[in-house]
Short mmCIF file of C-alpha atoms in Angstrom, two decimals:
data_model
loop_
_atom_site.label_atom_id
_atom_site.label_comp_id
_atom_site.label_asym_id
_atom_site.label_seq_id
_atom_site.Cartn_x
_atom_site.Cartn_y
_atom_site.Cartn_z
CA MET A 155 0.00 0.00 0.00
CA ASP A 156 1.11 3.59 -0.60
CA GLN A 157 1.46 6.13 2.16
CA ASP A 158 -0.05 9.38 0.96
CA ALA A 159 0.76 11.39 4.05
CA MET A 160 2.40 11.13 7.43
CA ALA A 161 1.68 13.74 10.07
CA ASN A 162 4.48 14.49 12.55
CA PRO A 163 2.81 15.43 15.85
CA ALA A 164 3.96 17.83 18.50
CA LYS A 165 5.53 16.27 21.59
CA THR A 166 2.75 17.51 23.86
CA ALA A 167 -0.99 17.39 23.47
CA SER A 168 -2.70 20.60 22.44
CA PRO A 169 -5.53 22.15 24.48
CA GLU A 170 -7.93 21.14 21.71
CA VAL A 171 -7.06 17.47 22.26
CA VAL A 172 -7.73 17.65 25.98
CA GLU A 173 -11.03 19.41 25.41
CA ALA A 174 -12.15 16.94 22.69
CA ALA A 175 -11.36 13.93 24.85
CA GLY A 176 -13.94 14.95 27.42
CA GLN A 177 -16.73 15.73 24.98
CA GLU A 178 -19.25 13.68 23.06
CA LEU A 179 -18.14 12.67 19.57
CA ASN A 180 -18.25 15.87 17.49
CA ASN A 181 -16.95 14.44 14.18
CA ALA A 182 -13.49 16.00 14.64
CA LEU A 183 -10.40 14.07 15.71
CA VAL A 184 -7.56 16.39 16.78
CA LEU A 185 -4.28 14.50 16.57
CA SER A 186 -1.85 17.39 17.06
CA PRO A 187 -1.84 21.18 16.57
CA GLY A 188 -3.17 21.80 13.08
CA VAL A 189 -3.84 18.14 12.33
CA THR A 190 -7.59 17.51 12.60
CA LEU A 191 -9.56 14.86 10.75
CA THR A 192 -13.23 15.68 10.27
CA LEU A 193 -16.22 13.48 9.42
CA GLY A 194 -18.00 15.59 6.85
CA PRO A 195 -21.52 15.02 5.46
CA GLU A 196 -20.32 12.76 2.61
CA SER A 197 -16.59 12.31 3.06
CA LEU A 198 -13.61 12.32 5.40
CA LEU A 199 -12.02 15.78 5.34
CA ILE A 200 -8.22 16.06 5.37
CA PRO A 201 -6.37 19.07 6.89
CA ASP A 202 -5.35 21.65 4.29
CA GLN A 203 -1.68 21.52 5.21
CA LEU A 204 -1.53 17.82 4.35
CA VAL A 205 -3.19 18.18 0.95
CA THR A 206 -0.76 17.82 -1.96
CA LYS A 207 -1.14 17.42 -5.67
CA PRO A 208 0.34 14.40 -7.45
CA ASN A 209 3.95 14.94 -8.41
CA ARG A 210 4.22 15.30 -12.20
CA SER A 211 7.98 15.62 -12.13
CA CYS A 212 10.69 12.98 -12.02
CA LEU A 213 12.29 14.96 -9.17
CA PRO A 214 11.05 13.56 -5.85
CA SER A 215 11.80 16.77 -3.97
CA LEU A 216 8.96 18.60 -5.69
CA GLY A 217 6.14 16.87 -3.83
CA THR A 218 4.42 13.66 -2.79
CA LYS A 219 4.47 11.15 -5.65
CA LYS A 220 0.82 10.16 -5.35
CA GLY A 221 -0.59 13.27 -3.74
CA THR A 222 -2.97 13.56 -0.80
CA PRO A 223 -6.63 14.47 -1.45
CA SER A 224 -8.56 17.09 0.47
CA SER A 225 -11.37 14.60 1.10
CA ILE A 226 -12.17 10.91 0.67
CA PRO A 227 -15.77 9.84 -0.07
CA TYR A 228 -17.06 7.42 2.55
CA TYR A 229 -17.89 4.94 -0.20
CA ASN A 230 -14.18 4.74 -1.07
CA ILE A 231 -12.97 4.16 2.48
CA LEU A 232 -12.00 0.53 2.94
CA TRP A 233 -10.79 0.44 6.52
CA ALA A 234 -9.52 2.51 9.44
CA GLU A 235 -7.73 1.40 12.58
CA THR A 236 -5.16 2.33 15.17
CA SER A 237 -2.06 0.31 15.95
CA GLU A 238 -2.07 -1.80 19.09
CA ASP A 239 -0.03 0.77 21.01
CA ARG A 240 -2.23 3.60 19.67
CA SER A 241 0.81 5.32 18.16
CA TRP A 242 -0.53 5.28 14.59
CA LEU A 243 -3.88 5.87 12.91
CA VAL A 244 -4.21 4.38 9.40
CA VAL A 245 -7.02 4.97 6.88
CA ASP A 246 -7.06 2.70 3.81
CA TYR A 247 -9.09 3.80 0.81
CA ALA A 248 -9.68 3.12 -2.89
CA HIS A 249 -8.34 5.90 -5.09
CA GLU A 250 -9.21 6.42 -8.76
CA ASP A 251 -5.75 6.78 -10.26
CA SER A 252 -7.11 6.62 -13.82
CA PRO A 253 -10.61 6.54 -15.33
CA HIS A 254 -12.52 3.42 -14.19
CA HIS A 255 -9.59 2.03 -12.22
CA LEU A 256 -8.98 2.02 -8.47
CA VAL A 257 -5.83 1.42 -6.44
CA VAL A 258 -5.32 1.10 -2.70
CA ARG A 259 -3.86 4.10 -0.88
CA ASN A 260 -3.53 4.90 2.80
CA LEU A 261 -3.17 7.87 5.06
CA LYS A 262 -0.98 7.23 8.07
CA PHE A 263 -0.97 9.61 11.03
CA ALA A 264 1.40 9.45 14.00
CA VAL A 265 -0.27 9.87 17.40
CA PRO A 266 1.94 11.21 20.23
CA ALA A 267 1.97 9.30 23.49
CA GLN A 268 0.18 11.95 25.53
CA THR A 269 -2.46 12.37 22.83
CA ALA A 270 -3.09 8.63 22.74
CA GLU A 271 -3.50 8.51 26.51
CA GLN A 272 -5.92 11.40 26.67
CA THR A 273 -8.01 10.56 23.60
CA ASP A 274 -7.90 6.76 23.54
CA ASP A 275 -11.62 6.18 24.11
CA TYR A 276 -12.60 9.10 21.93
CA MET A 277 -10.37 7.90 19.06
CA ILE A 278 -11.86 4.41 19.18
CA LYS A 279 -15.36 5.88 18.96
CA TRP A 280 -14.30 8.21 16.15
CA VAL A 281 -12.83 5.34 14.09
CA GLU A 282 -16.00 3.30 14.62
CA SER A 283 -18.11 6.27 13.52
CA LEU A 284 -15.97 6.58 10.37
CA LEU A 285 -16.46 2.89 9.55
CA LYS A 286 -20.22 3.16 10.11
CA ARG A 287 -20.41 5.98 7.62
CA ALA A 288 -18.17 4.09 5.21
CA TYR A 289 -20.21 0.87 5.28
CA GLY A 290 -23.74 1.92 6.17
CA THR A 291 -25.88 -1.22 6.24
CA ALA A 292 -23.26 -3.29 4.40
CA VAL A 293 -21.57 -6.05 6.40
CA ARG A 294 -17.88 -5.49 7.07
CA ARG A 295 -15.24 -8.16 6.53
CA LYS A 296 -17.50 -10.58 4.70
CA ARG A 297 -15.90 -14.03 4.49
CA ALA A 298 -15.19 -14.67 0.82
CA TRP A 299 -14.83 -17.81 -1.26
CA VAL A 300 -13.01 -16.64 -4.39
CA LEU A 301 -12.94 -18.58 -7.66
CA VAL A 302 -10.56 -17.45 -10.40
CA ASN A 303 -10.99 -18.76 -13.94
CA PRO A 304 -7.65 -18.12 -15.71
CA HIS A 305 -9.27 -18.79 -19.12
CA ALA A 306 -12.19 -16.35 -18.79
CA GLY A 307 -12.91 -14.09 -21.77
CA PRO A 308 -9.75 -12.99 -23.58
CA GLY A 309 -7.68 -14.33 -20.66
CA GLY A 310 -5.75 -12.57 -17.92
CA ALA A 311 -8.13 -13.20 -15.00
CA ASP A 312 -5.20 -14.38 -12.87
CA LYS A 313 -3.36 -11.12 -13.36
CA ILE A 314 -6.51 -9.03 -12.85
CA TRP A 315 -7.16 -10.77 -9.56
CA ASP A 316 -3.61 -10.71 -8.22
CA LYS A 317 -2.63 -7.21 -9.31
CA GLN A 318 -5.85 -5.22 -9.28
CA VAL A 319 -8.57 -6.82 -7.18
CA LYS A 320 -6.96 -8.79 -4.38
CA PRO A 321 -5.21 -5.73 -2.86
CA ILE A 322 -8.58 -3.97 -2.54
CA PHE A 323 -10.14 -6.91 -0.68
CA GLU A 324 -7.07 -7.21 1.53
CA ALA A 325 -7.26 -3.52 2.42
CA ALA A 326 -10.91 -4.03 3.45
CA ARG A 327 -9.70 -6.83 5.78
CA ILE A 328 -11.82 -9.45 4.02
CA PRO A 329 -10.91 -13.06 4.90
CA MET A 330 -10.47 -15.00 1.65
CA THR A 331 -10.15 -18.57 0.44
CA ILE A 332 -8.88 -18.47 -3.16
CA VAL A 333 -9.37 -21.31 -5.65
CA ARG A 334 -8.16 -21.32 -9.26
CA THR A 335 -10.41 -23.45 -11.44
CA THR A 336 -8.78 -25.86 -13.87
CA TYR A 337 -11.67 -27.22 -15.95
CA SER A 338 -15.19 -26.34 -17.07
CA GLY A 339 -17.80 -27.36 -14.52
CA GLU A 340 -15.36 -27.55 -11.60
CA ALA A 341 -17.17 -24.77 -9.72
CA VAL A 342 -20.37 -26.85 -9.77
CA ASP A 343 -18.60 -29.68 -7.98
CA LEU A 344 -16.88 -27.36 -5.52
CA ALA A 345 -20.04 -25.42 -4.61
CA GLN A 346 -21.90 -28.67 -4.10
CA VAL A 347 -19.65 -29.66 -1.19
CA LEU A 348 -18.77 -26.17 0.10
CA ASP A 349 -19.03 -25.65 3.86
CA ILE A 350 -21.44 -22.76 3.60
CA ASP A 351 -21.14 -21.93 7.30
CA ASN A 352 -17.56 -20.78 6.69
CA TYR A 353 -18.46 -18.16 4.08
CA ASP A 354 -20.77 -15.24 3.42
CA ILE A 355 -20.07 -14.54 -0.26
CA ALA A 356 -18.82 -16.36 -3.35
CA ILE A 357 -16.79 -14.27 -5.80
CA PRO A 358 -16.23 -15.76 -9.26
CA CYS A 359 -13.53 -13.87 -11.20
CA SER A 360 -14.59 -14.69 -14.74
CA GLY A 361 -17.24 -14.07 -17.33
CA ASP A 362 -20.85 -15.02 -16.57
CA GLY A 363 -20.13 -18.75 -16.87
CA LEU A 364 -18.58 -19.18 -13.43
CA PRO A 365 -21.48 -17.53 -11.53
CA HIS A 366 -23.76 -19.91 -13.48
CA GLU A 367 -21.70 -22.84 -12.19
CA VAL A 368 -21.73 -21.59 -8.60
CA PHE A 369 -25.51 -21.11 -8.58
CA ASN A 370 -25.97 -24.61 -10.00
CA GLY A 371 -23.55 -26.17 -7.54
CA LEU A 372 -25.51 -24.65 -4.67
CA ALA A 373 -28.78 -25.73 -6.32
CA LYS A 374 -27.67 -29.38 -6.47
CA ARG A 375 -27.15 -29.60 -2.71
CA PRO A 376 -29.64 -31.38 -0.43
CA ASP A 377 -29.89 -28.06 1.46
CA ALA A 378 -30.20 -26.03 -1.74
CA ARG A 379 -32.65 -23.46 -0.41
CA ARG A 380 -30.50 -22.65 2.62
CA ALA A 381 -27.31 -22.55 0.55
CA LEU A 382 -28.80 -20.28 -2.11
CA SER A 383 -30.21 -17.90 0.51
CA LYS A 384 -27.02 -17.80 2.61
CA ILE A 385 -24.18 -17.51 0.10
CA ALA A 386 -24.35 -14.24 -1.84
CA VAL A 387 -22.99 -14.95 -5.32
CA CYS A 388 -21.11 -11.93 -6.65
CA HIS A 389 -18.94 -11.27 -9.72
CA ILE A 390 -15.57 -9.78 -10.62
CA PRO A 391 -15.82 -9.14 -14.39
CA CYS A 392 -13.01 -10.83 -16.33
CA GLY A 393 -14.92 -12.12 -19.36
CA SER A 394 -16.42 -10.83 -22.59
CA GLY A 395 -19.99 -9.90 -21.61
CA ASN A 396 -19.76 -9.48 -17.83
CA ALA A 397 -23.52 -9.01 -17.58
CA MET A 398 -23.81 -9.86 -13.89
CA SER A 399 -21.38 -7.14 -12.86
CA CYS A 400 -23.03 -4.58 -15.16
CA ASN A 401 -26.43 -5.21 -13.56
CA LEU A 402 -25.36 -5.35 -9.93
CA TYR A 403 -22.59 -2.76 -9.85
CA GLY A 404 -23.16 -0.67 -12.97
CA THR A 405 -19.69 -1.44 -14.31
CA HIS A 406 -17.62 -4.04 -16.12
CA ARG A 407 -14.39 -2.73 -14.57
CA PRO A 408 -12.85 -5.20 -12.10
CA THR A 409 -11.69 -2.75 -9.43
CA LEU A 410 -14.98 -0.82 -9.40
CA ALA A 411 -16.84 -4.11 -9.04
CA ALA A 412 -14.57 -5.10 -6.16
CA LEU A 413 -15.42 -1.92 -4.25
CA ALA A 414 -19.13 -2.43 -4.96
CA ILE A 415 -18.93 -5.96 -3.52
CA ILE A 416 -17.16 -4.71 -0.39
CA LYS A 417 -19.92 -2.14 0.14
CA GLY A 418 -22.64 -4.36 -1.35
CA ILE A 419 -26.20 -4.68 -0.05
CA PRO A 420 -27.79 -8.17 0.26
CA THR A 421 -30.28 -8.53 -2.59
CA PRO A 422 -32.64 -11.49 -3.17
CA LEU A 423 -32.42 -12.68 -6.77
CA ASP A 424 -34.96 -14.58 -8.85
CA LEU A 425 -33.68 -17.85 -10.28
CA VAL A 426 -35.18 -19.88 -13.12
CA SER A 427 -35.56 -23.66 -13.15
CA ILE A 428 -34.77 -25.18 -16.55
CA THR A 429 -35.77 -28.74 -17.38
CA GLN A 430 -34.38 -30.47 -20.45
CA GLY A 431 -34.82 -34.20 -20.84
CA GLU A 432 -34.45 -35.65 -17.34
CA GLU A 433 -32.15 -32.84 -16.20
CA ARG A 434 -33.05 -29.84 -14.04
CA PHE A 435 -30.73 -26.90 -13.48
CA VAL A 436 -31.01 -23.17 -12.74
CA SER A 437 -30.46 -20.00 -14.73
CA PHE A 438 -29.73 -16.56 -13.24
CA LEU A 439 -29.27 -14.46 -16.38
CA SER A 440 -30.93 -15.44 -19.67
CA GLN A 441 -32.09 -18.10 -22.10
CA ALA A 442 -31.76 -17.57 -25.84
CA LEU A 443 -32.51 -19.33 -29.11
CA GLY A 444 -32.11 -17.73 -32.52
CA VAL A 445 -29.92 -14.84 -33.59
CA ILE A 446 -28.92 -13.93 -30.04
CA ALA A 447 -27.81 -17.48 -29.23
CA ASP A 448 -25.93 -17.74 -32.53
CA LEU A 449 -24.31 -14.40 -31.78
CA ASP A 450 -23.23 -15.54 -28.32
CA LEU A 451 -22.13 -19.12 -28.95
CA GLY A 452 -21.31 -18.93 -32.65
CA THR A 453 -18.58 -16.35 -32.05
CA GLU A 454 -16.58 -18.33 -29.50
CA HIS A 455 -13.73 -18.48 -31.99
CA LEU A 456 -13.57 -14.67 -31.78
CA ARG A 457 -13.28 -14.62 -27.97
CA TRP A 458 -9.84 -13.00 -28.28
CA MET A 459 -11.59 -9.85 -29.50
CA GLY A 460 -13.39 -9.33 -26.18
CA ALA A 461 -16.80 -7.61 -26.39
CA ALA A 462 -16.10 -6.58 -30.02
CA ARG A 463 -16.80 -10.16 -31.13
CA PHE A 464 -20.53 -9.55 -30.62
CA THR A 465 -20.55 -6.62 -33.06
CA VAL A 466 -18.65 -8.58 -35.69
CA GLY A 467 -20.90 -11.61 -35.23
CA PHE A 468 -24.06 -9.52 -35.49
CA LEU A 469 -23.05 -7.98 -38.81
CA MET A 470 -22.36 -11.46 -40.19
CA LEU A 471 -25.76 -12.79 -39.08
CA VAL A 472 -27.75 -9.80 -40.36
CA LEU A 473 -26.83 -10.54 -43.93
CA GLN A 474 -28.01 -14.15 -43.65
CA LYS A 475 -31.61 -13.29 -42.59
CA LYS A 476 -31.74 -16.68 -40.88
CA THR A 477 -34.97 -17.84 -39.23
CA TYR A 478 -35.55 -20.44 -36.51
CA PRO A 479 -38.89 -22.24 -36.77
CA CYS A 480 -40.17 -23.49 -33.41
CA ASP A 481 -43.27 -23.89 -31.22
CA ILE A 482 -43.59 -21.89 -28.01
CA ALA A 483 -46.06 -21.99 -25.12
CA VAL A 484 -45.88 -19.13 -22.61
CA LYS A 485 -47.52 -18.42 -19.22
CA VAL A 486 -47.98 -14.68 -19.69
CA GLU A 487 -48.49 -12.50 -16.62
CA ILE A 488 -48.22 -8.99 -18.14
CA GLU A 489 -49.05 -8.75 -21.83
CA HIS A 490 -48.64 -5.18 -23.06
CA LYS A 491 -45.66 -2.82 -22.91
CA GLU A 492 -47.54 -0.02 -21.16
CA SER A 493 -48.62 -2.51 -18.50
CA VAL A 494 -45.02 -3.67 -18.18
CA LYS A 495 -43.94 -0.07 -17.62
CA ARG A 496 -46.69 0.39 -15.06
CA HIS A 497 -45.55 -2.76 -13.23
CA TYR A 498 -41.99 -1.48 -13.25
CA ARG A 499 -43.08 1.90 -11.92
CA GLU A 500 -45.15 0.34 -9.16
CA ARG A 501 -42.19 -1.73 -8.00
CA VAL A 502 -39.91 1.30 -7.80
CA THR A 503 -40.29 3.16 -4.52
CA LEU A 504 -38.75 6.10 -2.76
CA GLY A 505 -37.19 3.56 -0.41
CA SER A 506 -34.21 3.44 -2.77
CA ALA A 507 -33.18 6.83 -1.37
CA ASP A 508 -32.50 5.15 1.97
CA VAL A 509 -30.06 2.80 0.26
CA GLU A 510 -28.15 5.65 -1.39
CA ALA A 511 -27.92 7.42 1.95
CA SER A 512 -26.55 4.27 3.57
CA ASN A 513 -23.58 3.87 1.23
CA GLY A 514 -22.89 7.47 0.28
CA SER A 515 -23.03 6.86 -3.45
CA GLY A 516 -25.34 9.75 -4.22
CA GLN A 517 -26.74 7.90 -7.23
CA SER A 518 -30.41 7.22 -7.87
CA ARG A 519 -31.48 3.80 -9.03
CA ALA A 520 -34.76 1.95 -9.44
CA CYS A 521 -35.22 -0.52 -6.57
CA ASP A 522 -37.99 -2.89 -5.61
CA GLY A 523 -38.18 -1.17 -2.26
CA THR A 524 -36.38 -1.09 1.08
CA ASP A 525 -37.19 -1.36 4.76
CA ALA A 526 -36.18 1.14 7.44
CA ASP A 527 -32.64 -0.26 7.50
CA GLY A 528 -32.15 0.06 3.76
CA CYS A 529 -32.58 -3.66 3.11
CA PRO A 530 -34.44 -4.75 -0.02
CA THR A 531 -38.03 -5.86 0.23
CA THR A 532 -40.51 -7.34 -2.20
CA SER A 533 -44.01 -6.30 -3.11
CA SER A 534 -46.80 -7.13 -0.68
CA SER A 535 -48.69 -8.91 -3.44
CA PRO A 536 -47.23 -12.36 -4.20
CA SER A 537 -45.94 -13.12 -7.67
CA PRO A 538 -47.20 -16.19 -9.54
CA SER A 539 -43.88 -17.93 -8.89
CA ALA A 540 -44.44 -17.81 -5.13
CA ALA A 541 -47.41 -20.18 -5.19
CA VAL A 542 -45.53 -23.46 -4.69
CA ASP A 543 -43.44 -24.06 -1.56
CA ASP A 544 -43.36 -27.38 0.26
CA GLY A 545 -41.00 -26.10 2.93
CA GLY A 546 -38.38 -28.70 2.02
CA PRO A 547 -34.62 -28.11 2.04
CA GLY A 548 -33.98 -28.78 -1.65
CA LEU A 549 -35.05 -26.79 -4.70
CA PRO A 550 -38.71 -25.73 -4.70
CA PRO A 551 -41.08 -28.16 -6.46
CA LEU A 552 -42.00 -27.30 -10.04
CA LYS A 553 -45.42 -25.73 -10.37
CA TYR A 554 -45.73 -26.66 -14.05
CA GLY A 555 -43.82 -29.93 -14.14
CA THR A 556 -41.01 -30.63 -16.59
CA VAL A 557 -40.62 -30.49 -20.35
CA MET A 558 -41.23 -34.25 -20.37
CA ASP A 559 -44.74 -33.83 -18.92
CA LYS A 560 -47.97 -33.11 -20.71
CA LEU A 561 -48.41 -29.45 -21.61
CA PRO A 562 -49.81 -27.67 -18.52
CA GLU A 563 -53.51 -26.90 -18.55
CA GLY A 564 -54.31 -23.60 -20.23
CA TRP A 565 -51.03 -23.50 -22.17
CA GLU A 566 -51.14 -23.42 -25.95
CA LEU A 567 -48.27 -24.11 -28.31
CA VAL A 568 -47.99 -21.26 -30.80
CA PRO A 569 -46.07 -21.91 -34.05
CA TYR A 570 -43.36 -19.44 -35.02
CA GLU A 571 -42.36 -20.12 -38.60
CA LYS A 572 -39.93 -17.24 -39.00
CA LEU A 573 -38.61 -16.60 -35.52
CA GLY A 574 -35.61 -14.29 -35.36
CA SER A 575 -34.84 -14.44 -31.65
CA PHE A 576 -36.40 -15.89 -28.53
CA TYR A 577 -34.71 -14.09 -25.68
CA CYS A 578 -35.79 -14.45 -22.06
CA GLY A 579 -33.98 -12.43 -19.42
CA ASN A 580 -33.67 -12.32 -15.66
CA MET A 581 -31.43 -9.24 -15.65
CA ALA A 582 -31.40 -6.05 -17.70
CA TYR A 583 -27.89 -5.78 -19.16
CA MET A 584 -26.57 -8.69 -21.20
CA ALA A 585 -23.29 -6.91 -21.85
CA PRO A 586 -21.97 -3.37 -21.29
CA ASP A 587 -24.38 -0.94 -22.99
CA ALA A 588 -26.64 -3.85 -24.04
CA ASN A 589 -29.76 -3.15 -21.97
CA PHE A 590 -32.07 -5.66 -23.68
CA PHE A 591 -34.41 -6.22 -20.72
CA SER A 592 -34.84 -2.68 -19.47
CA ALA A 593 -37.90 -3.55 -17.34
CA ALA A 594 -36.18 -6.43 -15.51
CA LEU A 595 -36.27 -6.38 -11.72
CA ALA A 596 -34.11 -8.38 -9.33
CA ASN A 597 -36.90 -10.14 -7.46
CA ASP A 598 -40.34 -9.45 -8.90
CA GLY A 599 -40.90 -13.16 -9.61
CA LEU A 600 -41.19 -12.59 -13.36
CA MET A 601 -39.04 -13.18 -16.43
CA ASP A 602 -38.86 -10.66 -19.26
CA LEU A 603 -39.49 -12.19 -22.69
CA ILE A 604 -38.49 -10.66 -26.02
CA ILE A 605 -39.49 -12.15 -29.38
CA THR A 606 -38.43 -10.78 -32.76
CA GLN A 607 -39.11 -12.05 -36.28
CA GLY A 608 -36.28 -13.09 -38.57
CA ASP A 609 -37.75 -12.02 -41.91
CA VAL A 610 -36.91 -8.33 -41.57
CA SER A 611 -34.55 -6.39 -43.80
CA PRO A 612 -30.88 -6.03 -42.87
CA LEU A 613 -31.44 -2.29 -42.53
CA LYS A 614 -34.19 -2.81 -39.95
CA SER A 615 -32.07 -5.38 -38.13
CA VAL A 616 -29.23 -2.89 -37.84
CA GLY A 617 -31.69 -0.24 -36.66
CA LEU A 618 -33.00 -2.64 -34.03
CA GLN A 619 -29.50 -3.27 -32.77
CA MET A 620 -28.82 0.46 -32.61
CA ALA A 621 -32.03 0.88 -30.62
CA VAL A 622 -30.43 -1.18 -27.85
CA ASP A 623 -27.66 1.40 -27.56
CA THR A 624 -30.08 4.35 -27.53
CA GLY A 625 -32.55 2.79 -25.08
CA GLU A 626 -35.35 2.67 -27.68
CA PHE A 627 -35.31 -1.13 -28.08
CA PHE A 628 -38.16 -1.70 -25.62
CA ASP A 629 -40.55 0.57 -27.56
CA SER A 630 -39.67 -0.74 -31.02
CA GLN A 631 -42.62 -2.09 -33.02
CA LEU A 632 -40.40 -4.96 -34.11
CA VAL A 633 -40.08 -6.19 -30.52
CA THR A 634 -42.66 -8.13 -28.50
CA TYR A 635 -41.95 -7.59 -24.79
CA ARG A 636 -43.88 -9.41 -22.04
CA LYS A 637 -43.55 -10.38 -18.39
CA ILE A 638 -43.97 -14.13 -17.93
CA SER A 639 -43.64 -16.78 -15.22
CA ALA A 640 -43.01 -19.93 -17.30
CA TYR A 641 -42.70 -21.26 -20.86
CA ARG A 642 -41.92 -24.26 -23.02
CA LEU A 643 -39.90 -24.01 -26.22
CA ILE A 644 -39.67 -26.75 -28.88
CA PRO A 645 -37.28 -26.11 -31.79
CA ARG A 646 -38.45 -27.71 -35.05
CA ASN A 647 -34.96 -28.93 -35.95
CA ALA A 648 -34.15 -30.30 -32.53
CA GLY A 649 -31.16 -32.59 -32.48
CA LYS A 650 -30.00 -31.46 -35.93
CA GLY A 651 -27.61 -28.77 -34.80
CA GLY A 652 -28.23 -25.26 -33.55
CA TYR A 653 -27.42 -23.01 -30.64
CA LEU A 654 -29.28 -22.81 -27.34
CA SER A 655 -27.72 -20.47 -24.80
CA ILE A 656 -28.47 -20.59 -21.07
CA ASP A 657 -26.60 -17.87 -19.15
CA GLY A 658 -24.24 -17.74 -22.11
CA GLU A 659 -23.46 -21.46 -21.81
CA ALA A 660 -24.19 -23.91 -24.66
CA ARG A 661 -26.96 -26.45 -24.07
CA PRO A 662 -28.27 -29.22 -26.34
CA PHE A 663 -30.48 -27.88 -29.12
CA GLU A 664 -33.56 -29.67 -27.78
CA PRO A 665 -36.95 -28.82 -26.19
CA PHE A 666 -36.81 -27.26 -22.73
CA GLN A 667 -39.14 -25.72 -20.16
CA ALA A 668 -38.57 -22.88 -17.68
CA GLU A 669 -40.29 -21.44 -14.63
CA ILE A 670 -39.17 -18.76 -12.21
CA HIS A 671 -38.70 -18.84 -8.42
CA GLN A 672 -38.99 -15.49 -6.71
CA GLY A 673 -36.01 -14.50 -4.57
CA LEU A 674 -34.55 -18.02 -4.48
CA GLY A 675 -30.96 -16.79 -4.87
CA LEU A 676 -28.92 -14.14 -3.12
CA THR A 677 -26.37 -11.62 -4.35
CA LEU A 678 -24.87 -8.27 -3.36
CA SER A 679 -25.73 -5.16 -5.34
CA LYS A 680 -24.66 -1.55 -5.15
CA HIS A 681 -28.09 -0.19 -4.23
CA GLY A 682 -30.23 -3.25 -3.45
CA CYS A 683 -31.43 -3.47 -7.06
CA PHE A 684 -30.26 -3.48 -10.69
CA GLU A 685 -28.31 -0.50 -12.00
CA ALA A 686 -30.20 -0.30 -15.33
CA PRO A 687 -32.21 2.91 -15.81
CA GLY A 688 -35.48 1.19 -16.85
CA PRO A 689 -37.53 1.64 -20.03
CA LEU A 690 -37.68 5.11 -21.55
CA ASN A 691 -40.29 7.27 -19.81
CA TRP A 692 -41.19 4.49 -17.37
CA ASP A 693 -41.90 7.14 -14.73
CA LYS A 694 -44.40 9.03 -16.91
CA VAL A 695 -48.12 8.46 -16.40
CA THR A 696 -49.91 7.85 -19.73
CA THR A 697 -53.11 9.58 -20.86
CA SER A 698 -55.08 6.33 -20.62
CA GLU A 699 -53.92 5.84 -17.03
CA ARG A 700 -55.06 9.35 -16.13
CA LEU A 701 -58.48 8.69 -17.64
CA LEU A 702 -58.84 5.43 -15.75
CA ALA A 703 -57.59 6.85 -12.46
#
């Protein structure tokens, strides 16, 4: 860690120190004449005489190499403590040394012997007050089970973890067990036998594939429900899409995600049961068949390009005008887009302001709601997915059976002769700046379903893709957007080759069925909800709603 500043105290305590020691905590800690640390409204304030600008010269005599800031936002403060003999006070924090990249710095202050004796109790209380402001309702020193996939995305996850991320967790005093995966599917096996009482969070350092494995490993346990509700599955983005990190932390930058996890708020997460043949597994992100699946899985050979492979793959597919005939049965809960927006608006409450206040971020996000302590809550009205619960320890029973069963009563298979994409999402972002499911909520007990036709012109296809970037995708007339609780999909050419993507992972191109379980999983998010901004004008009341009010 770097030392930004070291204050040399006077040999005797100042009158201010003696006076402060006998008072109630007043947000100011006087260490020596002229050296006072203050707990401001949103940040820790540093004395003016210690503030220095970064040294831009190669001559060390011209200033501190890294510089000392005039204030440190509470959100960026990782830890504060005094040495055992109370002779030093150290504040560790995350500093943005370049755009979208954090490094660990510290401020180290010497405390003279007389000062330590006279302000010992006060200093302990002051440090605790600083940490309370820094963490809010977030749990400090969460016990972490870290999984590093060296082969994630374009590679380099090992280096990202060791050089960029690990120092931030260490500075936050987080106990860690670190495992480097060696083969695909290993995390499933490891999570299945994990001693969940030894950990609070799981941190895959990878693309979205490793979180998928961790969720499924926990889901395969005899105590699946307890495991999924106890271990918060997080994500350090080291892959191509990094959707999980984008949704939970609003970033695909590893160090920013690390800080968001350290300050993260426990957030229940809907999970989806998928049945295919005799197999049952869970999905946390998305299911896709058609252009989107081809784009995801058919560009694996371009993985070295990072996120750019999706753009290249899309342009190749547009010219083909390929269609994917299939039959689909859907349990629709909210049919029309205006109703979807209304549902989204109703789930967003002013309780999100409590969350922002608790972590000092100052950002506004759409949340399902919070209680008095800033913890996420769900709507008082149950979602369709909440109807089945036998109270058992394993996965919840399936309300609609499996894909091998007779079609559930009331379901109707609808033929799609020229399907372009079937895309069902459980989160909003599928990649940075790819907000496909803008009305998705973390735990509303509903999946968001998008269907597009494949027989559209290349020009319209390109326009549709551009609409994702501008936020106009939801409102496009070429897009069918519904909230659903279950579905069954039967590809016409099953078994003859094709791509089916579940959380970005390839699955057999065969019939499958899905149903959602409200709040079955657990994660940590920056504000207790997704970071996506929601559909355009979701907070506007329509004319028809005014007339019906």
